[in-house]
CSV table of C-alpha atoms in Angstrom, one decimal:
chain,number,residue,atom,x,y,z
A,1086,MET,CA,-26.3,7.4,10.0
A,1087,ASN,CA,-23.6,8.8,12.4
A,1088,ILE,CA,-20.2,7.1,12.4
A,1089,LEU,CA,-17.6,7.2,15.2
A,1090,PHE,CA,-14.0,6.2,14.6
A,1091,TYR,CA,-12.1,5.1,17.7
A,1092,SER,CA,-8.4,4.7,17.9
A,1093,SER,CA,-6.2,4.1,20.9
A,1094,HIS,CA,-3.6,6.4,19.4
A,1095,ASP,CA,-3.1,9.1,16.8
A,1096,ASN,CA,0.4,8.3,15.6
A,1097,LEU,CA,0.8,9.6,12.1
A,1098,SER,CA,3.7,7.3,11.4
A,1099,VAL,CA,1.2,4.4,11.5
A,1100,GLY,CA,-0.3,3.9,8.1
A,1101,SER,CA,-3.5,2.2,9.3
A,1102,TYR,CA,-4.3,5.3,11.5
A,1103,ARG,CA,-3.5,7.8,8.7
A,1104,ILE,CA,-5.5,6.1,6.0
A,1105,TRP,CA,-8.4,4.4,7.7
A,1106,VAL,CA,-9.1,6.8,10.5
A,1107,ARG,CA,-7.8,10.3,9.9
A,1108,ASP,CA,-8.1,10.3,6.1
A,1109,LEU,CA,-11.2,8.2,5.8
A,1110,ASN,CA,-13.0,10.4,8.3
A,1111,ARG,CA,-12.1,13.4,6.2
A,1112,TYR,CA,-13.3,11.7,3.0
A,1113,PHE,CA,-16.6,10.9,4.7
A,1114,ASN,CA,-17.1,14.5,5.9
A,1115,HIS,CA,-16.2,15.8,2.4
A,1116,VAL,CA,-19.0,13.9,0.8
A,1117,GLY,CA,-21.6,14.8,3.5
A,1118,ILE,CA,-21.4,11.7,5.7
A,1119,SER,CA,-21.5,12.4,9.4
A,1120,SER,CA,-18.4,11.0,11.2
A,1121,GLN,CA,-15.9,12.0,13.8
A,1122,ILE,CA,-12.8,10.6,15.6
A,1123,SER,CA,-12.2,9.8,19.2
A,1124,ILE,CA,-8.6,9.1,20.4
A,1125,GLY,CA,-7.8,7.1,23.6
A,1126,LYS,CA,-11.1,7.3,25.4
A,1127,LEU,CA,-14.3,6.0,24.0
A,1128,PRO,CA,-17.1,8.6,24.5
A,1129,ASP,CA,-20.8,8.0,25.0
A,1130,ILE,CA,-21.8,6.1,21.8
A,1131,ASN,CA,-25.5,6.6,22.2
A,1132,GLY,CA,-25.5,9.3,19.5
A,1133,PHE,CA,-23.7,7.0,17.0
A,1134,ASP,CA,-25.1,4.3,14.8
A,1135,VAL,CA,-21.7,2.8,13.8
A,1136,VAL,CA,-18.4,2.6,15.7
A,1137,ILE,CA,-15.3,1.7,13.7
A,1138,PHE,CA,-12.3,0.6,15.7
A,1139,GLY,CA,-8.7,1.1,14.6
A,1140,LYS,CA,-6.1,-1.6,13.9
A,1141,GLY,CA,-5.2,-3.4,17.1
A,1142,ASP,CA,-8.3,-2.2,19.0
A,1143,HIS,CA,-10.4,-5.3,18.3
A,1144,VAL,CA,-10.6,-6.3,22.0
A,1145,LYS,CA,-12.4,-3.0,22.8
A,1146,ALA,CA,-14.6,-3.5,19.7
A,1147,GLN,CA,-15.7,-6.9,21.0
A,1148,GLU,CA,-16.5,-5.4,24.4
A,1149,VAL,CA,-18.6,-2.6,22.8
A,1150,LYS,CA,-20.5,-5.0,20.5
A,1151,LYS,CA,-21.3,-7.2,23.5
A,1152,ALA,CA,-22.6,-4.3,25.5
A,1153,ASN,CA,-24.4,-2.7,22.6
A,1154,PRO,CA,-25.8,-5.4,20.3
A,1155,ASN,CA,-27.9,-2.9,18.4
A,1156,LYS,CA,-24.9,-0.8,17.3
A,1157,LYS,CA,-23.0,-1.7,14.2
A,1158,VAL,CA,-19.4,-2.3,15.1
A,1159,GLY,CA,-16.5,-2.6,12.6
A,1160,VAL,CA,-12.7,-3.1,12.8
A,1161,ILE,CA,-9.9,-2.0,10.6
A,1162,ASN,CA,-7.2,-4.3,9.2
A,1163,LEU,CA,-7.9,-7.2,11.5
A,1164,ALA,CA,-4.8,-9.1,12.6
A,1165,SER,CA,-4.3,-12.4,10.9
A,1166,ASP,CA,-4.2,-14.3,14.2
A,1167,VAL,CA,-7.5,-13.0,15.5
A,1168,LYS,CA,-10.3,-15.6,14.8
A,1169,ASP,CA,-14.1,-15.6,15.2
A,1170,LEU,CA,-14.4,-12.0,16.2
A,1171,ASP,CA,-18.1,-11.0,16.9
A,1172,VAL,CA,-18.3,-7.8,14.9
A,1173,ASP,CA,-20.5,-6.6,12.0
A,1174,PHE,CA,-17.9,-5.8,9.5
A,1175,ILE,CA,-14.2,-5.6,8.7
A,1176,ILE,CA,-12.4,-2.9,6.6
A,1177,VAL,CA,-9.5,-4.2,4.6
A,1178,GLY,CA,-6.9,-2.7,2.2
A,1179,SER,CA,-6.7,-5.2,-0.7
A,1180,ILE,CA,-8.5,-8.0,-2.5
A,1181,GLU,CA,-5.9,-10.4,-1.0
A,1182,GLU,CA,-6.8,-9.4,2.5
A,1183,GLN,CA,-10.5,-9.5,1.7
A,1184,ALA,CA,-10.3,-13.0,0.4
A,1185,SER,CA,-8.4,-14.2,3.5
A,1186,HIS,CA,-11.3,-13.1,5.8
A,1187,SER,CA,-14.0,-14.9,3.8
A,1188,SER,CA,-15.3,-16.5,7.0
A,1189,TYR,CA,-16.8,-13.2,8.0
A,1190,ASP,CA,-20.0,-12.0,6.3
A,1191,ASN,CA,-19.1,-8.4,5.7
A,1192,VAL,CA,-15.6,-7.6,4.5
A,1193,PHE,CA,-15.3,-4.2,2.8
A,1194,LEU,CA,-12.4,-2.9,0.7
A,1195,PHE,CA,-11.1,0.6,1.1
A,1196,PRO,CA,-7.7,0.8,-0.6
A,1197,LEU,CA,-4.6,2.4,0.9
A,1198,ILE,CA,-5.0,5.9,-0.7
A,1199,GLU,CA,-2.7,8.3,1.1
A,1200,ASP,CA,-4.3,11.7,1.5
A,1201,MET,CA,-0.9,13.3,2.2
A,1202,TYR,CA,0.0,12.6,-1.4
A,1203,GLN,CA,-3.4,13.1,-3.0
A,1204,ASN,CA,-3.8,16.0,-5.4
A,1205,ASN,CA,-0.4,17.2,-4.3
A,1206,ILE,CA,0.8,20.2,-6.2
A,1207,MET,CA,4.2,18.5,-6.3
A,1208,TYR,CA,4.6,16.1,-9.3
A,1209,LYS,CA,7.9,14.8,-10.6
A,1210,GLU,CA,9.2,16.2,-13.9
A,1211,HIS,CA,11.8,13.7,-15.2
A,1212,ILE,CA,14.9,15.1,-16.8
A,1213,SER,CA,18.1,13.6,-18.2
A,1214,SER,CA,20.6,12.8,-15.4
A,1215,ASP,CA,24.0,11.2,-15.1
A,1216,LYS,CA,22.8,9.1,-12.1
A,1217,LEU,CA,19.7,7.0,-11.5
A,1218,THR,CA,18.1,7.3,-8.0
A,1219,VAL,CA,16.1,4.1,-7.2
A,1220,GLY,CA,13.9,4.4,-4.2
A,1221,PHE,CA,12.2,2.0,-1.7
A,1222,HIS,CA,9.8,3.0,1.1
A,1223,GLY,CA,8.0,0.7,3.4
A,1224,ASN,CA,8.1,-1.7,6.4
A,1225,VAL,CA,11.6,-3.1,7.2
A,1226,THR,CA,10.3,-6.6,6.7
A,1227,HIS,CA,10.1,-6.1,3.0
A,1228,THR,CA,13.8,-5.5,2.8
A,1229,ALA,CA,14.4,-9.2,3.0
A,1230,ASN,CA,12.8,-9.4,-0.5
A,1231,PHE,CA,15.7,-7.4,-1.9
A,1232,LEU,CA,17.5,-10.7,-2.1
A,1233,LYS,CA,14.9,-12.1,-4.5
A,1234,GLY,CA,16.4,-10.5,-7.6
A,1235,LEU,CA,16.4,-6.8,-6.9
A,1236,ASN,CA,19.9,-6.7,-5.4
A,1237,GLY,CA,21.4,-8.7,-8.3
A,1238,ALA,CA,19.7,-6.4,-10.8
A,1239,LEU,CA,21.0,-3.2,-9.1
A,1240,GLN,CA,24.5,-4.6,-8.9
A,1241,ARG,CA,24.4,-5.5,-12.6
A,1242,PHE,CA,22.9,-2.2,-13.6
A,1243,SER,CA,25.5,-0.2,-11.6
A,1244,GLU,CA,28.2,-1.7,-13.9
A,1245,HIS,CA,26.8,0.4,-16.8
A,1246,TYR,CA,25.2,3.4,-15.1
A,1247,PRO,CA,25.7,5.2,-11.8
A,1248,VAL,CA,23.0,4.4,-9.4
A,1249,GLU,CA,22.0,5.3,-5.9
A,1250,PHE,CA,19.6,3.1,-3.9
A,1251,VAL,CA,17.6,4.9,-1.2
A,1252,VAL,CA,15.9,2.8,1.4
A,1253,ILE,CA,13.4,4.6,3.6
A,1254,THR,CA,12.0,2.5,6.4
A,1255,SER,CA,11.0,2.5,10.0
A,1256,ALA,CA,13.7,0.4,11.6
A,1257,PRO,CA,17.4,-0.5,11.2
A,1258,VAL,CA,18.1,-2.6,8.1
A,1259,ASN,CA,20.2,-5.8,8.2
A,1260,GLN,CA,23.2,-4.8,6.1
A,1261,SER,CA,23.4,-8.3,4.6
A,1262,LEU,CA,20.1,-7.6,2.8
A,1263,LEU,CA,21.5,-4.6,0.9
A,1264,PRO,CA,23.1,-4.8,-2.6
A,1265,LYS,CA,26.9,-4.9,-2.7
A,1266,GLY,CA,29.0,-2.5,-4.7
A,1267,VAL,CA,26.1,0.0,-5.0
A,1268,SER,CA,25.7,3.3,-3.3
A,1269,VAL,CA,23.1,2.8,-0.7
A,1270,SER,CA,21.4,5.3,1.6
A,1271,VAL,CA,19.2,4.0,4.5
A,1272,GLU,CA,17.0,6.7,6.0
A,1273,PRO,CA,14.2,6.8,8.7
A,1274,TRP,CA,10.6,7.2,7.6
A,1275,ILE,CA,9.7,10.7,8.8
A,1276,TYR,CA,6.1,11.9,8.1
A,1277,GLU,CA,6.9,15.5,7.3
A,1278,ASN,CA,9.8,14.6,5.0
A,1279,MET,CA,8.1,12.0,2.8
A,1280,PRO,CA,6.6,13.9,-0.2
A,1281,ASN,CA,9.8,15.8,-0.9
A,1282,ARG,CA,12.1,12.8,-0.4
A,1283,ILE,CA,10.1,10.6,-2.7
A,1284,LEU,CA,10.1,13.3,-5.3
A,1285,SER,CA,13.9,13.0,-5.4
A,1286,PHE,CA,13.6,9.4,-6.7
A,1287,ASP,CA,13.8,8.7,-10.4
A,1288,LEU,CA,11.9,5.4,-10.0
A,1289,GLY,CA,10.4,3.4,-7.2
A,1290,VAL,CA,10.7,-0.3,-6.5
A,1291,VAL,CA,8.1,-2.4,-4.7
A,1292,PRO,CA,9.3,-5.9,-3.8
A,1293,ASN,CA,6.8,-8.0,-1.8
A,1294,ALA,CA,6.2,-11.6,-2.8
A,1295,VAL,CA,8.6,-14.5,-2.5
A,1296,ILE,CA,8.6,-15.9,-6.1
A,1297,GLY,CA,10.3,-19.1,-7.3
A,1298,GLY,CA,10.1,-22.0,-9.6
A,1299,VAL,CA,8.4,-25.2,-8.7
A,1300,HIS,CA,11.0,-27.6,-10.2
A,1301,SER,CA,8.5,-30.3,-10.4
A,1302,GLU,CA,5.9,-31.7,-12.8
A,1303,SER,CA,3.7,-33.4,-10.2
A,1304,VAL,CA,0.0,-32.5,-10.1
A,1305,THR,CA,0.3,-31.3,-6.5
A,1306,GLU,CA,3.4,-29.1,-7.0
A,1307,GLY,CA,3.3,-27.9,-10.6
A,1308,LEU,CA,2.3,-29.1,-14.0
A,1309,PHE,CA,5.3,-27.5,-15.8
A,1310,SER,CA,8.8,-26.6,-14.7
A,1311,THR,CA,8.0,-23.0,-15.6
A,1312,ASP,CA,5.2,-22.8,-13.1
A,1313,TYR,CA,5.4,-20.1,-10.4
A,1314,GLU,CA,5.5,-20.8,-6.7
A,1315,MET,CA,4.6,-17.7,-4.7
A,1316,ARG,CA,4.2,-16.7,-1.1
A,1317,PHE,CA,2.9,-13.3,0.1
A,1318,LYS,CA,1.1,-12.0,3.2
A,1319,ASN,CA,-2.7,-12.0,3.4
A,1320,LYS,CA,-2.4,-8.2,3.9
A,1321,SER,CA,-0.4,-7.6,0.7
A,1322,ASN,CA,-1.6,-4.5,-1.1
A,1323,ALA,CA,-0.5,-1.9,-3.6
A,1324,GLY,CA,-0.2,1.0,-1.1
A,1325,ARG,CA,3.5,1.5,-1.6
A,1326,ALA,CA,3.1,1.7,-5.4
A,1327,PHE,CA,0.2,4.1,-5.0
A,1328,VAL,CA,2.4,6.7,-3.4
A,1329,PHE,CA,4.8,6.6,-6.4
A,1330,HIS,CA,1.8,6.8,-8.8
A,1331,GLN,CA,0.5,9.9,-7.0
A,1332,LEU,CA,3.8,11.7,-7.1
A,1333,GLY,CA,4.8,10.9,-10.7
A,1334,ILE,CA,7.4,8.3,-10.0
A,1335,PRO,CA,7.5,5.2,-12.3
A,1336,VAL,CA,7.3,1.9,-10.6
A,1337,VAL,CA,8.8,-1.5,-10.9
A,1338,ALA,CA,7.0,-4.0,-8.7
A,1339,ASP,CA,6.6,-7.8,-8.4
A,1340,ILE,CA,3.6,-9.7,-9.5
A,1341,THR,CA,1.6,-9.4,-6.2
A,1342,PRO,CA,-2.0,-9.5,-7.3
A,1343,SER,CA,-3.0,-6.0,-6.2
A,1344,ASN,CA,-0.3,-4.4,-8.3
A,1345,PHE,CA,-2.1,-5.5,-11.5
A,1346,HIS,CA,-5.1,-3.1,-11.0
A,1347,VAL,CA,-2.9,-0.2,-12.3
A,1348,MET,CA,0.2,-1.9,-13.5
A,1349,GLY,CA,-1.5,-4.7,-15.4
A,1350,ASN,CA,-1.5,-2.1,-18.2
A,1351,PRO,CA,2.2,-2.3,-19.3
A,1352,ASP,CA,2.0,1.4,-20.2
A,1353,CYS,CA,1.7,2.1,-16.5
A,1354,GLY,CA,4.7,0.3,-15.0
A,1355,TYR,CA,6.8,-2.9,-15.0
A,1356,LEU,CA,5.8,-6.1,-13.2
A,1357,VAL,CA,8.5,-8.6,-12.7
A,1358,ALA,CA,9.2,-12.0,-11.1
A,1359,ASN,CA,13.0,-12.4,-11.1
A,1360,GLU,CA,16.4,-10.7,-11.3
A,1361,GLU,CA,16.2,-10.5,-15.1
A,1362,GLY,CA,12.9,-8.7,-14.9
A,1363,TRP,CA,14.2,-6.2,-12.4
A,1364,TYR,CA,17.3,-5.6,-14.4
A,1365,LYS,CA,15.7,-5.1,-17.8
A,1366,SER,CA,13.1,-2.7,-16.2
A,1367,LEU,CA,16.0,-0.6,-14.7
A,1368,LEU,CA,17.6,-0.5,-18.2
A,1369,LYS,CA,14.4,0.7,-19.8
A,1370,LEU,CA,13.7,3.3,-17.1
A,1371,SER,CA,17.2,4.8,-17.3
A,1372,ASP,CA,15.7,6.8,-20.2
A,1373,PHE,CA,14.0,9.8,-18.6
A,1374,ARG,CA,11.5,10.0,-21.4
A,1375,GLU,CA,10.3,6.5,-20.6
A,1376,ARG,CA,10.1,7.3,-16.9
A,1377,GLN,CA,7.9,10.3,-17.7
A,1378,ARG,CA,5.7,8.3,-20.0
A,1379,ILE,CA,5.1,5.5,-17.6
A,1380,ALA,CA,4.6,7.9,-14.6
A,1381,ASP,CA,2.1,10.0,-16.4
A,1382,ASN,CA,0.1,7.0,-17.7
A,1383,ALA,CA,0.0,5.5,-14.2
A,1384,LYS,CA,-1.2,8.7,-12.6
A,1385,VAL,CA,-4.1,8.9,-15.0
A,1386,GLU,CA,-5.1,5.3,-14.3
A,1387,PHE,CA,-4.6,5.7,-10.6
A,1388,ASP,CA,-6.9,8.8,-10.5
A,1389,ARG,CA,-9.5,7.0,-12.5
A,1390,LEU,CA,-9.5,3.9,-10.3
A,1391,TYR,CA,-8.8,5.3,-6.9
A,1392,ASN,CA,-10.8,8.5,-6.3
A,1393,PRO,CA,-11.0,8.4,-2.5
A,1394,TYR,CA,-14.4,10.1,-2.4
A,1395,ASP,CA,-15.9,7.4,-4.6
A,1396,TRP,CA,-14.4,4.7,-2.4
A,1397,ALA,CA,-15.7,6.4,0.7
A,1398,LYS,CA,-19.2,6.6,-0.7
A,1399,ARG,CA,-19.0,2.9,-1.7
A,1400,LEU,CA,-17.9,2.0,1.8
A,1401,TYR,CA,-20.7,4.0,3.4
A,1402,HIS,CA,-23.2,2.3,1.2
A,1403,ASN,CA,-21.9,-1.1,2.2
A,1404,ILE,CA,-22.1,-0.3,5.9
A,1405,LYS,CA,-25.6,1.1,5.5
A,1406,GLU,CA,-26.8,-2.1,3.8
A,1407,ILE,CA,-26.1,-4.1,7.0
């Protein structure tokens, strides 16, 4: 079975291209699966059994499927507002996203495993320090979630221990979303700089979901006043936490479902739902020995659960079955 990846661009700053086109193609080739990439112009597809289209290229995927009904056509990370697409399969990055596309017959999971951090010779060795560097990396939209407890925790923590908050993202950040009274550095996401910059962090934070209390005991809203009320994107995933796991940075993250696969083991990180949880996790991870313990445990668990070659072979098998 010969596979062609098509993408309208090869921009390495776009995670969907890096992970599900460039990296996945390499994983396939490494395990003996025939695949190659075409950028910008679709070649003659007669020699291919399967064509996988990059994120945002679903219109071309639809055209190719209509013109070549015997070819198997897949799309990557389908946009939430695209409905009833006539393709053979969809590749997604999380269980949350997979569940949201249940109207399609074939939705296959390939997690956001970043090859640029995989088996990297660089790995954080945690040492005692007079300052704690807390790091965030990810899309600028996630910075709005700093207001849901993380900012307050950083402000409280800074009253007892010097802290620097480093925010690495792809666009300007609204200053009102950043913690007050804390040393903050906002930096652009630059592909070549990322491994070394993340290694300078003492711990990583991954806010994602909007979490609150229900404040009701009605059957439709909540049985108890302690019930959670949560909102998160259908494409929510653990990719940002994975990068930290790969480089030996301990993680504090919210209770987005995908985070539990590694961090559901409390020896592998801290999962939180409010300011108090963020704050107490910062306190615990101010001890460099705890940082090293958590990071090492998470790396072992990540390597066990997220071998990219195993996932590539599983994906190939799923495609072959259809």
